[in-house]
CSV table of C-alpha atoms in Angstrom, one decimal:
chain,number,residue,atom,x,y,z
A,1,MET,CA,99.0,-182.4,6.4
A,2,ASP,CA,99.0,-183.2,9.8
A,3,SER,CA,96.6,-186.3,10.5
A,4,ARG,CA,94.8,-185.2,13.5
A,5,ILE,CA,93.1,-183.4,11.1
A,6,ALA,CA,91.6,-186.2,9.0
A,7,ARG,CA,90.7,-187.9,12.6
A,8,ILE,CA,89.2,-184.9,13.7
A,9,ARG,CA,87.5,-184.5,10.3
A,10,ARG,CA,85.5,-188.9,10.7
A,11,LYS,CA,85.0,-188.3,14.4
A,12,LEU,CA,83.2,-184.9,14.5
A,13,ALA,CA,81.3,-186.8,11.4
A,14,GLU,CA,80.4,-189.3,13.3
A,15,VAL,CA,79.3,-187.6,16.5
A,16,PRO,CA,75.4,-186.0,15.7
A,17,CYS,CA,74.6,-190.0,14.7
A,18,THR,CA,76.3,-191.6,18.1
A,19,ALA,CA,73.5,-192.6,20.1
A,20,TRP,CA,75.1,-193.2,23.8
A,21,ARG,CA,78.3,-190.7,23.5
A,22,SER,CA,77.3,-187.7,25.1
A,23,HIS,CA,75.6,-184.6,25.6
A,24,SER,CA,77.8,-181.7,24.9
A,25,PHE,CA,76.7,-177.5,26.5
A,26,GLY,CA,76.2,-175.6,23.4
A,27,GLU,CA,75.7,-178.6,21.0
A,28,GLU,CA,72.1,-176.4,20.1
A,29,LYS,CA,73.6,-173.3,19.0
A,30,HIS,CA,76.3,-175.4,16.7
A,31,GLY,CA,74.6,-178.8,15.5
A,32,PHE,CA,77.9,-179.9,14.6
A,33,ARG,CA,78.5,-178.5,12.1
A,34,LEU,CA,81.7,-176.4,10.9
A,35,GLU,CA,81.3,-173.0,8.7
A,36,PRO,CA,83.9,-172.6,5.6
A,37,PRO,CA,87.4,-173.1,5.9
A,38,LEU,CA,89.5,-169.3,6.1
A,39,SER,CA,92.0,-168.8,3.3
A,40,ASP,CA,95.9,-168.2,4.5
A,41,SER,CA,95.0,-164.4,4.0
A,42,LYS,CA,92.3,-163.7,5.4
A,43,VAL,CA,94.2,-165.0,8.1
A,44,ALA,CA,97.6,-163.4,7.8
A,45,GLU,CA,95.4,-160.4,7.2
A,46,LEU,CA,94.3,-160.7,10.6
A,47,GLU,CA,98.0,-162.0,11.9
A,48,THR,CA,99.0,-158.7,10.4
A,49,ASP,CA,96.9,-156.3,11.7
A,50,HIS,CA,97.0,-157.7,15.7
A,51,HIS,CA,101.1,-158.0,14.9
A,52,ILE,CA,100.5,-162.0,16.8
A,53,GLU,CA,101.4,-165.1,15.1
A,54,LEU,CA,98.7,-168.3,15.4
A,55,PRO,CA,100.2,-171.9,16.6
A,56,ASP,CA,100.8,-173.4,13.9
A,57,PRO,CA,97.8,-176.3,14.8
A,58,TYR,CA,95.2,-173.7,15.2
A,59,ARG,CA,96.1,-172.3,12.0
A,60,ARG,CA,95.8,-175.3,10.5
A,61,PHE,CA,92.9,-176.5,11.8
A,62,LEU,CA,91.0,-173.1,9.8
A,63,THR,CA,92.4,-173.1,7.1
A,64,THR,CA,91.5,-176.5,6.5
A,65,LEU,CA,88.2,-177.8,8.8
A,66,GLY,CA,86.3,-174.4,9.6
A,67,GLY,CA,86.1,-171.0,10.3
A,68,GLY,CA,83.9,-171.4,13.1
A,69,GLY,CA,81.4,-173.3,14.8
A,70,ALA,CA,81.5,-176.7,16.4
A,71,SER,CA,83.3,-177.1,18.7
A,72,PRO,CA,82.8,-177.7,23.0
A,73,PHE,CA,80.7,-175.2,24.8
A,74,HIS,CA,78.5,-172.7,22.0
A,75,GLY,CA,81.0,-172.9,18.9
A,76,LEU,CA,83.9,-171.7,17.9
A,77,LEU,CA,84.6,-167.5,16.7
A,78,PRO,CA,84.7,-166.9,13.9
A,79,LEU,CA,88.3,-165.8,13.8
A,80,GLN,CA,86.7,-162.0,13.5
A,81,SER,CA,85.3,-161.9,16.7
A,82,CYS,CA,88.6,-162.8,18.5
A,83,ARG,CA,90.0,-160.4,21.0
A,84,LEU,CA,93.0,-160.7,22.6
A,85,PHE,CA,93.2,-160.8,26.9
A,86,THR,CA,96.2,-160.5,28.9
A,87,MET,CA,96.1,-161.7,31.9
A,88,ASP,CA,95.6,-159.3,34.6
A,89,PRO,CA,96.0,-160.2,38.4
A,90,ARG,CA,94.2,-158.6,40.5
A,91,CYS,CA,95.1,-159.7,44.4
A,92,GLU,CA,94.0,-155.8,45.7
A,93,THR,CA,90.4,-156.2,45.1
A,94,GLY,CA,90.4,-160.5,47.5
A,95,ARG,CA,90.1,-161.1,43.4
A,96,PRO,CA,94.1,-163.8,42.6
A,97,TRP,CA,94.0,-163.5,38.3
A,98,GLY,CA,91.7,-162.8,35.6
A,99,PHE,CA,92.1,-161.7,32.2
A,100,THR,CA,92.0,-157.8,30.8
A,101,PHE,CA,90.6,-157.0,26.7
A,102,ALA,CA,93.9,-155.7,25.1
A,103,GLY,CA,92.7,-154.1,23.3
A,104,GLY,CA,94.2,-150.8,21.5
A,105,PRO,CA,98.8,-150.9,20.7
A,106,PRO,CA,99.9,-155.0,21.0
A,107,HIS,CA,101.4,-155.4,24.5
A,108,ARG,CA,104.3,-156.8,25.3
A,109,SER,CA,103.4,-159.3,27.6
A,110,ASP,CA,101.6,-162.6,27.5
A,111,LEU,CA,98.7,-162.1,24.8
A,112,PHE,CA,95.7,-165.2,25.2
A,113,LEU,CA,93.0,-164.7,21.7
A,114,HIS,CA,89.2,-165.7,22.9
A,115,ILE,CA,88.5,-168.5,20.5
A,116,ILE,CA,85.5,-170.0,22.1
A,117,GLU,CA,81.7,-168.6,23.0
A,118,ALA,CA,81.4,-170.1,26.9
A,119,GLY,CA,79.1,-168.3,27.5
A,120,CYS,CA,78.8,-165.1,30.2
A,121,THR,CA,81.7,-164.1,31.5
A,122,ASP,CA,83.9,-167.8,30.7
A,123,LEU,CA,86.1,-166.7,28.6
A,124,VAL,CA,88.1,-170.1,26.3
A,125,LEU,CA,91.7,-169.0,25.3
A,126,LEU,CA,94.3,-170.4,23.4
A,127,GLY,CA,98.1,-168.5,24.1
A,128,ILE,CA,99.5,-166.1,21.6
A,129,THR,CA,102.7,-165.7,23.2
A,130,GLY,CA,104.5,-166.9,27.0
A,131,PRO,CA,104.8,-170.3,28.2
A,132,LEU,CA,101.3,-171.0,27.2
A,133,ALA,CA,101.5,-170.1,23.9
A,134,GLY,CA,99.4,-173.0,22.1
A,135,ARG,CA,97.8,-174.2,25.4
A,136,VAL,CA,94.5,-173.8,25.9
A,137,VAL,CA,92.7,-171.5,29.4
A,138,THR,CA,89.5,-171.6,30.7
A,139,GLY,CA,89.0,-168.8,32.9
A,140,ASN,CA,86.7,-166.3,33.3
A,141,SER,CA,87.4,-162.5,33.4
A,142,ASP,CA,85.9,-161.5,36.4
A,143,GLY,CA,89.2,-164.2,38.2
A,144,PHE,CA,86.2,-166.3,39.6
A,145,ARG,CA,87.3,-169.1,38.1
A,146,GLY,CA,91.0,-170.1,36.7
A,147,PRO,CA,93.0,-170.5,35.2
A,148,ASP,CA,93.1,-173.6,34.1
A,149,VAL,CA,95.3,-174.6,31.7
A,150,SER,CA,94.2,-178.2,29.5
A,151,SER,CA,96.7,-180.2,30.4
A,152,SER,CA,96.3,-181.6,26.0
A,153,THR,CA,99.5,-179.9,24.2
A,154,ASP,CA,98.2,-177.7,21.4
A,155,PHE,CA,95.0,-177.6,20.2
A,156,LEU,CA,94.2,-180.3,18.4
A,157,ALA,CA,94.8,-182.6,20.5
A,158,TRP,CA,92.1,-180.5,23.3
A,159,TYR,CA,89.6,-181.0,19.9
A,160,GLU,CA,90.2,-184.0,19.2
A,161,ARG,CA,89.5,-185.1,23.0
A,162,TRP,CA,86.3,-183.2,23.1
A,163,LEU,CA,85.5,-185.6,20.7
A,164,ASP,CA,86.9,-188.8,22.1
A,165,HIS,CA,85.3,-188.2,25.7
A,166,MET,CA,81.9,-187.8,23.8
A,167,LEU,CA,82.2,-190.3,21.5
A,168,ASP,CA,82.8,-192.3,24.7
A,169,GLY,CA,79.9,-191.3,26.4
A,170,ARG,CA,81.9,-190.2,28.9
A,171,ASP,CA,81.3,-187.4,31.5
A,172,ASN,CA,84.0,-184.3,31.9
A,173,ARG,CA,83.8,-180.7,33.5
A,174,GLU,CA,86.1,-179.4,32.3
A,175,LEU,CA,84.5,-180.0,28.4
A,176,GLU,CA,81.5,-179.6,29.8
A,177,LEU,CA,80.2,-182.8,28.4
A,178,THR,CA,77.7,-184.8,30.3
A,179,SER,CA,76.5,-189.0,29.9
A,180,PRO,CA,73.9,-190.3,28.3
A,181,ALA,CA,73.6,-191.5,32.5
A,182,LEU,CA,73.1,-188.7,33.7
A,183,ARG,CA,71.3,-187.1,31.9
A,184,ALA,CA,68.8,-189.4,31.3
A,185,PRO,CA,66.2,-188.1,33.9
A,186,VAL,CA,66.9,-184.4,32.4
A,187,ASP,CA,65.5,-185.7,29.0
A,188,ARG,CA,63.4,-188.1,30.7
A,189,VAL,CA,61.7,-184.4,32.0
A,190,LEU,CA,62.4,-182.9,28.6
A,191,ARG,CA,59.9,-185.7,26.8
A,192,GLN,CA,57.7,-185.6,29.3
A,193,HIS,CA,57.6,-182.0,28.8
A,194,ARG,CA,56.9,-181.4,25.3
A,195,ASP,CA,54.3,-184.1,24.6
A,196,GLY,CA,51.9,-182.8,28.2
A,197,GLU,CA,52.2,-185.4,30.2
A,198,ASP,CA,51.8,-185.1,33.6
A,199,LEU,CA,55.0,-184.0,35.7
A,200,SER,CA,53.1,-184.7,38.8
A,201,ARG,CA,53.6,-188.8,37.8
A,202,PRO,CA,56.1,-190.7,39.1
């Protein structure tokens, strides 16, 4: 078994108990909890239905750690909610590119699986075919942002980097992490609001 699986499991358990960690955007939704792992047959069913083969590190995550839940942003989508996208150049609109839902029969162009709920039209995708297979790509279905290809070599490396940066209390725009130092003023206002204090006082 990949040694990263055990490390990720341990680090994920440490995050909620770490006082000076970063805040991860969307963490309130998943609470750093994973759904139960998926069976090999359940994953194989999706692969057969969509005529694809999931990158092995992502597949191992699903079958040994969890089939949804804790991740950057609002959490890993359940496998049945993941959809395939293709990259769609749209130079004529003034937007250099976008991602388009790959409905209908299998496309022969490069495919990306929408794996994480990021909110609005933002997308966190995993390359399935083509030169970016196995890499995490962030972007936007409207073509306003990206595509940004993670420097992490595969999904497990990308996921573990999220945990490491959070445990180290770092800021990370790509992963939407906010360090304790930057978050302190926001926490103060929220605390005052919760306690019914006069927010106009210094």
